[in-house]
Short mmCIF file of N, CA, C and O in Angstrom, two decimals:
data_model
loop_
_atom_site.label_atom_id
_atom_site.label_comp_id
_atom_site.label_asym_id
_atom_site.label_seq_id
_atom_site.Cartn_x
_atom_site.Cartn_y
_atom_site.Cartn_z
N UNK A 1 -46.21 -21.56 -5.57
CA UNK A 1 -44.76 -21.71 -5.51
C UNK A 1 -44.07 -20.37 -5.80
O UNK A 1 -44.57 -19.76 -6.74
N UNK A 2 -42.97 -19.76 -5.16
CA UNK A 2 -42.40 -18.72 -5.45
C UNK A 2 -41.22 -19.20 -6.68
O UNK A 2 -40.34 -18.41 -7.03
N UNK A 3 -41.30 -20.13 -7.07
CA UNK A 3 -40.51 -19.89 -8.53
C UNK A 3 -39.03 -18.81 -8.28
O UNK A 3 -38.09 -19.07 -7.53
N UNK A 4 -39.11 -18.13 -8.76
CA UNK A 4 -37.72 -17.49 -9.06
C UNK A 4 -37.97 -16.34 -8.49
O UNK A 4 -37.26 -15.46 -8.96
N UNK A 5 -38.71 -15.96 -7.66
CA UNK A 5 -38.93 -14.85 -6.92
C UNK A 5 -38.87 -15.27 -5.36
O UNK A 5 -39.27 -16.31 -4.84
N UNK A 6 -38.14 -13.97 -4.67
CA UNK A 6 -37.31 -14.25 -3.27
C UNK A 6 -38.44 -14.26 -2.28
O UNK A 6 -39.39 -14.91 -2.70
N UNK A 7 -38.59 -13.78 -1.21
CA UNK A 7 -39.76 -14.16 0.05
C UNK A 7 -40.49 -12.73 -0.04
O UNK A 7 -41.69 -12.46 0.08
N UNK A 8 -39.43 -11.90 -0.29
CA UNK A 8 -40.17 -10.36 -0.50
C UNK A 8 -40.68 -10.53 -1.84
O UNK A 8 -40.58 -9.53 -2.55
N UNK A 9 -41.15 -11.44 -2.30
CA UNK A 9 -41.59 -11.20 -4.14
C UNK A 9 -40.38 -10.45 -5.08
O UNK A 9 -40.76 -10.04 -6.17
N UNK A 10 -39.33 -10.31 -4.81
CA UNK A 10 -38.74 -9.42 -5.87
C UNK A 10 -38.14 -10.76 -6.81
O UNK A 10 -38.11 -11.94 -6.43
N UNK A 11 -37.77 -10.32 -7.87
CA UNK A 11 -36.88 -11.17 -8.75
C UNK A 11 -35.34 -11.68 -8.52
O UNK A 11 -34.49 -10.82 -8.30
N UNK A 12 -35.08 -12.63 -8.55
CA UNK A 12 -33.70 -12.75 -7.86
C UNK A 12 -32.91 -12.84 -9.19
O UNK A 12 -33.19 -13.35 -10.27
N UNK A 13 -31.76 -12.13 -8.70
CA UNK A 13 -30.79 -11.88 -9.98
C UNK A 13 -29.40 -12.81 -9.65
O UNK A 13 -28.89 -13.07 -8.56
N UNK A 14 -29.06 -13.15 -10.81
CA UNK A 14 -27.69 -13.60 -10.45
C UNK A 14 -26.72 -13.03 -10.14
O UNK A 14 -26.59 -12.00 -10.80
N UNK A 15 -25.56 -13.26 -9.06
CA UNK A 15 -24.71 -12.68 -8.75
C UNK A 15 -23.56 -12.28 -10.05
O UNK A 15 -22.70 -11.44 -9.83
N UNK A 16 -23.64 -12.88 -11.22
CA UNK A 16 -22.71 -12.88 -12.08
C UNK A 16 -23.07 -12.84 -13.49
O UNK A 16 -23.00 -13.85 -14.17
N UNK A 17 -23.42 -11.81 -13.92
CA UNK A 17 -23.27 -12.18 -15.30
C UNK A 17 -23.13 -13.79 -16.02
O UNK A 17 -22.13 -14.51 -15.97
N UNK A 18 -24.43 -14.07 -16.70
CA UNK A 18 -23.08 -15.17 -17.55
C UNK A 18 -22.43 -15.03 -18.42
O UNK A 18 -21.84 -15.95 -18.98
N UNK A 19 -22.36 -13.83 -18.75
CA UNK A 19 -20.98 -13.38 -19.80
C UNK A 19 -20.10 -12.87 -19.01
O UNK A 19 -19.06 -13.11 -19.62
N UNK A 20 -19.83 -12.34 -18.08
CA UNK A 20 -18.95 -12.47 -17.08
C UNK A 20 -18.28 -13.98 -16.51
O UNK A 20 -17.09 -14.29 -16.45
N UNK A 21 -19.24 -14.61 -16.20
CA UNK A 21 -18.81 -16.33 -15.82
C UNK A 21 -18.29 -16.21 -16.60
O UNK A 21 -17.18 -15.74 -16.33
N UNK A 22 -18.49 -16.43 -17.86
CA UNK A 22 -18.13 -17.03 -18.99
C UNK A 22 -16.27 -16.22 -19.40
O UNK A 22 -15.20 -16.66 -19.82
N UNK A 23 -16.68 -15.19 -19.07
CA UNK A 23 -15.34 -14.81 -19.26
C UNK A 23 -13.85 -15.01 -18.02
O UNK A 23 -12.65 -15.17 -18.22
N UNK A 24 -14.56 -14.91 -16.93
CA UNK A 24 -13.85 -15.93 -15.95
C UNK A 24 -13.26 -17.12 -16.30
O UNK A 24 -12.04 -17.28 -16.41
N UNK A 25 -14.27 -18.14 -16.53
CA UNK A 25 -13.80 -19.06 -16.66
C UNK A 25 -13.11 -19.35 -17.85
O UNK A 25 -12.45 -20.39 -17.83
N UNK A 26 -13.10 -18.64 -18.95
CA UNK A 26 -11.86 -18.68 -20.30
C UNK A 26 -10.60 -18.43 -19.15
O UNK A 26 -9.75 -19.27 -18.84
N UNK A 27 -10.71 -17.17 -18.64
CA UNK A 27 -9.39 -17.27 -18.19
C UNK A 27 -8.58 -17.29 -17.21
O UNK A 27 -7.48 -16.80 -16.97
N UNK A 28 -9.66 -18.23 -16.46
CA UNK A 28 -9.36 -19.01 -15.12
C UNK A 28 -8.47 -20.25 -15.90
O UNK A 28 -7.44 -20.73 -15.42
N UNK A 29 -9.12 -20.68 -17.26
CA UNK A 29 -9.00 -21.97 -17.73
C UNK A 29 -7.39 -21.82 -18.46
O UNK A 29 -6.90 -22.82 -18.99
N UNK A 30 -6.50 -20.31 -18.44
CA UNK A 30 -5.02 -19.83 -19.21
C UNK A 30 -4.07 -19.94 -17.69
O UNK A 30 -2.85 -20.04 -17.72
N UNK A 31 -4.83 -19.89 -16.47
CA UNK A 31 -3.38 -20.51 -15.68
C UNK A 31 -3.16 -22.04 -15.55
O UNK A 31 -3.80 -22.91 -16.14
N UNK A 32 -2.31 -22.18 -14.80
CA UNK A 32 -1.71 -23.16 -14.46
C UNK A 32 -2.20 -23.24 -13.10
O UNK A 32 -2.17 -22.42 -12.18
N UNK A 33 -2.79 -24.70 -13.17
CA UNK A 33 -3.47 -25.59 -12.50
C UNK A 33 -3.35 -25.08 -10.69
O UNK A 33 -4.24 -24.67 -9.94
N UNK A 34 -1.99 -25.30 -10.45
CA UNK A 34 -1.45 -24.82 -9.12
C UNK A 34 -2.30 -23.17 -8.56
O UNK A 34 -2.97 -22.97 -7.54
N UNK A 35 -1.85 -21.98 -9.97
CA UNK A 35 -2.59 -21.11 -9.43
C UNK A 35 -3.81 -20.95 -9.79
O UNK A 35 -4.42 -19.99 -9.30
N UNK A 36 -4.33 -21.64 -10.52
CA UNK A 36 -6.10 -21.54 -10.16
C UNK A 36 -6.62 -22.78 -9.36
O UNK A 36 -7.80 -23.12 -9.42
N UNK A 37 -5.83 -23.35 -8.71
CA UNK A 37 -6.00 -23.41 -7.25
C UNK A 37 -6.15 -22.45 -6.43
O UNK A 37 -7.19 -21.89 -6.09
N UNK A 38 -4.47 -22.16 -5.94
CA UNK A 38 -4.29 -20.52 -5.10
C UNK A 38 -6.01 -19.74 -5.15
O UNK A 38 -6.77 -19.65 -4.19
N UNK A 39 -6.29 -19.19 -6.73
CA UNK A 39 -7.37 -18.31 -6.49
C UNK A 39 -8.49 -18.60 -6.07
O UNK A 39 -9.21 -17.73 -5.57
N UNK A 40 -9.08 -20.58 -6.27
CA UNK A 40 -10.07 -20.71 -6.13
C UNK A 40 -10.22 -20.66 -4.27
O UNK A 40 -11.10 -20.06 -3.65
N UNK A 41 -9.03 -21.51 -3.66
CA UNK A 41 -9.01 -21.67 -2.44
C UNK A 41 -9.40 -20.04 -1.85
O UNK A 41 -10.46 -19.76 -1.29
N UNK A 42 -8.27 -19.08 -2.14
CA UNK A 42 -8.71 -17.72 -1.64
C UNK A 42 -10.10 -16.83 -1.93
O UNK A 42 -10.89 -16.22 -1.20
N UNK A 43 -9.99 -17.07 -3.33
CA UNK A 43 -11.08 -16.63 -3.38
C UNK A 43 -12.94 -16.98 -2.97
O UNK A 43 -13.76 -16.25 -2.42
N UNK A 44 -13.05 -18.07 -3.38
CA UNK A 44 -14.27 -18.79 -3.49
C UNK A 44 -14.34 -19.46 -2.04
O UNK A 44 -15.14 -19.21 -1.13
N UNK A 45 -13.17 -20.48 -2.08
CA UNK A 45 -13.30 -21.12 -0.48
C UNK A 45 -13.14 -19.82 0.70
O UNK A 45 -13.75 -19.97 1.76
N UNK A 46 -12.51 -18.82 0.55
CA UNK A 46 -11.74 -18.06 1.41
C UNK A 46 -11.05 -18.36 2.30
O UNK A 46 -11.40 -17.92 3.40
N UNK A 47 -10.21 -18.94 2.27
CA UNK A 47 -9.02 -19.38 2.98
C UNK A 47 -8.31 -18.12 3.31
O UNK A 47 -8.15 -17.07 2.70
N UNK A 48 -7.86 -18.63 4.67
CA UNK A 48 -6.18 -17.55 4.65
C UNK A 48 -5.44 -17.69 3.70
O UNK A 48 -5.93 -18.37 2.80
N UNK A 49 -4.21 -17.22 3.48
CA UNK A 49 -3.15 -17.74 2.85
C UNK A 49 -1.92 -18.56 3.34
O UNK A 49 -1.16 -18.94 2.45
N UNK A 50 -1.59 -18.89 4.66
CA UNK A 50 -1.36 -19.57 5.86
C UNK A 50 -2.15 -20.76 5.63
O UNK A 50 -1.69 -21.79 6.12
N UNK A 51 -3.29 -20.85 4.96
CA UNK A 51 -3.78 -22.33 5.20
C UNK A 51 -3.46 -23.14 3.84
O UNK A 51 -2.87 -24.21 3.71
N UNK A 52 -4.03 -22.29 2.86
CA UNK A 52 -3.79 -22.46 1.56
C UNK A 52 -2.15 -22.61 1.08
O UNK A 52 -1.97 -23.24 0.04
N UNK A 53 -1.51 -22.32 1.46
CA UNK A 53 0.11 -22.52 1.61
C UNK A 53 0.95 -23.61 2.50
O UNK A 53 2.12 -23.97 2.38
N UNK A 54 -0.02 -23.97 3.39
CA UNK A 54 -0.11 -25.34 3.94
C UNK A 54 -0.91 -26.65 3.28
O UNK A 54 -0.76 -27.81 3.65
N UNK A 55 -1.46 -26.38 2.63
CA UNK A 55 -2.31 -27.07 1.59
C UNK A 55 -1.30 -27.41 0.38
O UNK A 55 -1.12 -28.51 -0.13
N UNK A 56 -0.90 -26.59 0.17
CA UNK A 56 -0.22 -26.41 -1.58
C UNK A 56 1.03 -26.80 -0.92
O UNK A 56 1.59 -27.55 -1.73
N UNK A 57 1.74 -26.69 0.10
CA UNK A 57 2.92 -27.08 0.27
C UNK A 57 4.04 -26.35 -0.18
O UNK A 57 5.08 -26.71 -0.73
N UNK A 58 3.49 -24.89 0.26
CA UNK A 58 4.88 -23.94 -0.06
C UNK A 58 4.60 -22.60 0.93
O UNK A 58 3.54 -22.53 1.55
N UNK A 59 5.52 -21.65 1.02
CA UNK A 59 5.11 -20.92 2.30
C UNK A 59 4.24 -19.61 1.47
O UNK A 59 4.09 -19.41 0.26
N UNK A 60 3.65 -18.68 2.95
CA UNK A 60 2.24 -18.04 2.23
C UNK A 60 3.03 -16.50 1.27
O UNK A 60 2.33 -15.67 0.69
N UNK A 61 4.11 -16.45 1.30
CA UNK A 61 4.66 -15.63 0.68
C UNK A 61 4.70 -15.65 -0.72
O UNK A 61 4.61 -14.65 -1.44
N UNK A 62 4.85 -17.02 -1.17
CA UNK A 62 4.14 -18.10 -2.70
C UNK A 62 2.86 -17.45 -2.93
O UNK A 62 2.57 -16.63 -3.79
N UNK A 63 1.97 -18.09 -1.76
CA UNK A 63 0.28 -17.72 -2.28
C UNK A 63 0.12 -16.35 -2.30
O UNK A 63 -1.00 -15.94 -2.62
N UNK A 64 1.06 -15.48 -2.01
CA UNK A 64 0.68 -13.88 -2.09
C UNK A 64 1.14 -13.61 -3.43
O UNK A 64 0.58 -12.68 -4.01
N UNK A 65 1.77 -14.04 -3.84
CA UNK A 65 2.75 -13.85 -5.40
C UNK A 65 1.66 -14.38 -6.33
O UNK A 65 1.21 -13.76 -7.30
N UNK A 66 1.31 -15.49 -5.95
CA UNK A 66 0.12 -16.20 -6.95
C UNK A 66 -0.80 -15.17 -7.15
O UNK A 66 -0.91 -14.61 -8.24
N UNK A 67 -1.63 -14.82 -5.91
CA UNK A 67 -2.34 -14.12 -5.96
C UNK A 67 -3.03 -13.26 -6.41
O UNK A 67 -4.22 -13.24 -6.73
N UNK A 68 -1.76 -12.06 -6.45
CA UNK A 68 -1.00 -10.64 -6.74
C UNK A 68 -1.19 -10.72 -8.30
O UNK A 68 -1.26 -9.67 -8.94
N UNK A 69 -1.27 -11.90 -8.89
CA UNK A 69 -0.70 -11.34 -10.34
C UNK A 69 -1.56 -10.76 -11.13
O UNK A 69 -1.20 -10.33 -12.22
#
């Protein structure tokens, strides 16, 4: 079984720190609900902001402000 090693045998690393996660998510967890939406949709899902502003129900000039901050 290759276990935790990739097809080339190397070791696979996580993309993220978990003290990084970890610090994300403290302060993913200090906005408000609406914009850690905004970031998750843009960021993680990757949405436009045209879609995500159709989603949220406000225009994408909103989700750029969210964004931005």
């Amino acid at each position: 079984p290759l276990g935790d090693r990739d097809v080339a045998g190397e070791t696979e690393q996580p993309l993220v720190d978990a003290s990084v996660r970890k610090a994300m998510q403290q302060v993913m967890s200090l906005l408000k609900p609406r914009e850690r939406d905004v970031l998750t949709m843009y960021y993680l899902e990757e949405l436009p902001k045209e879609e995500i502003a159709a989603r949220i129900g406000v225009d994408a000039e909103r989700v750029r402000l969210v964004k931005s901050r």
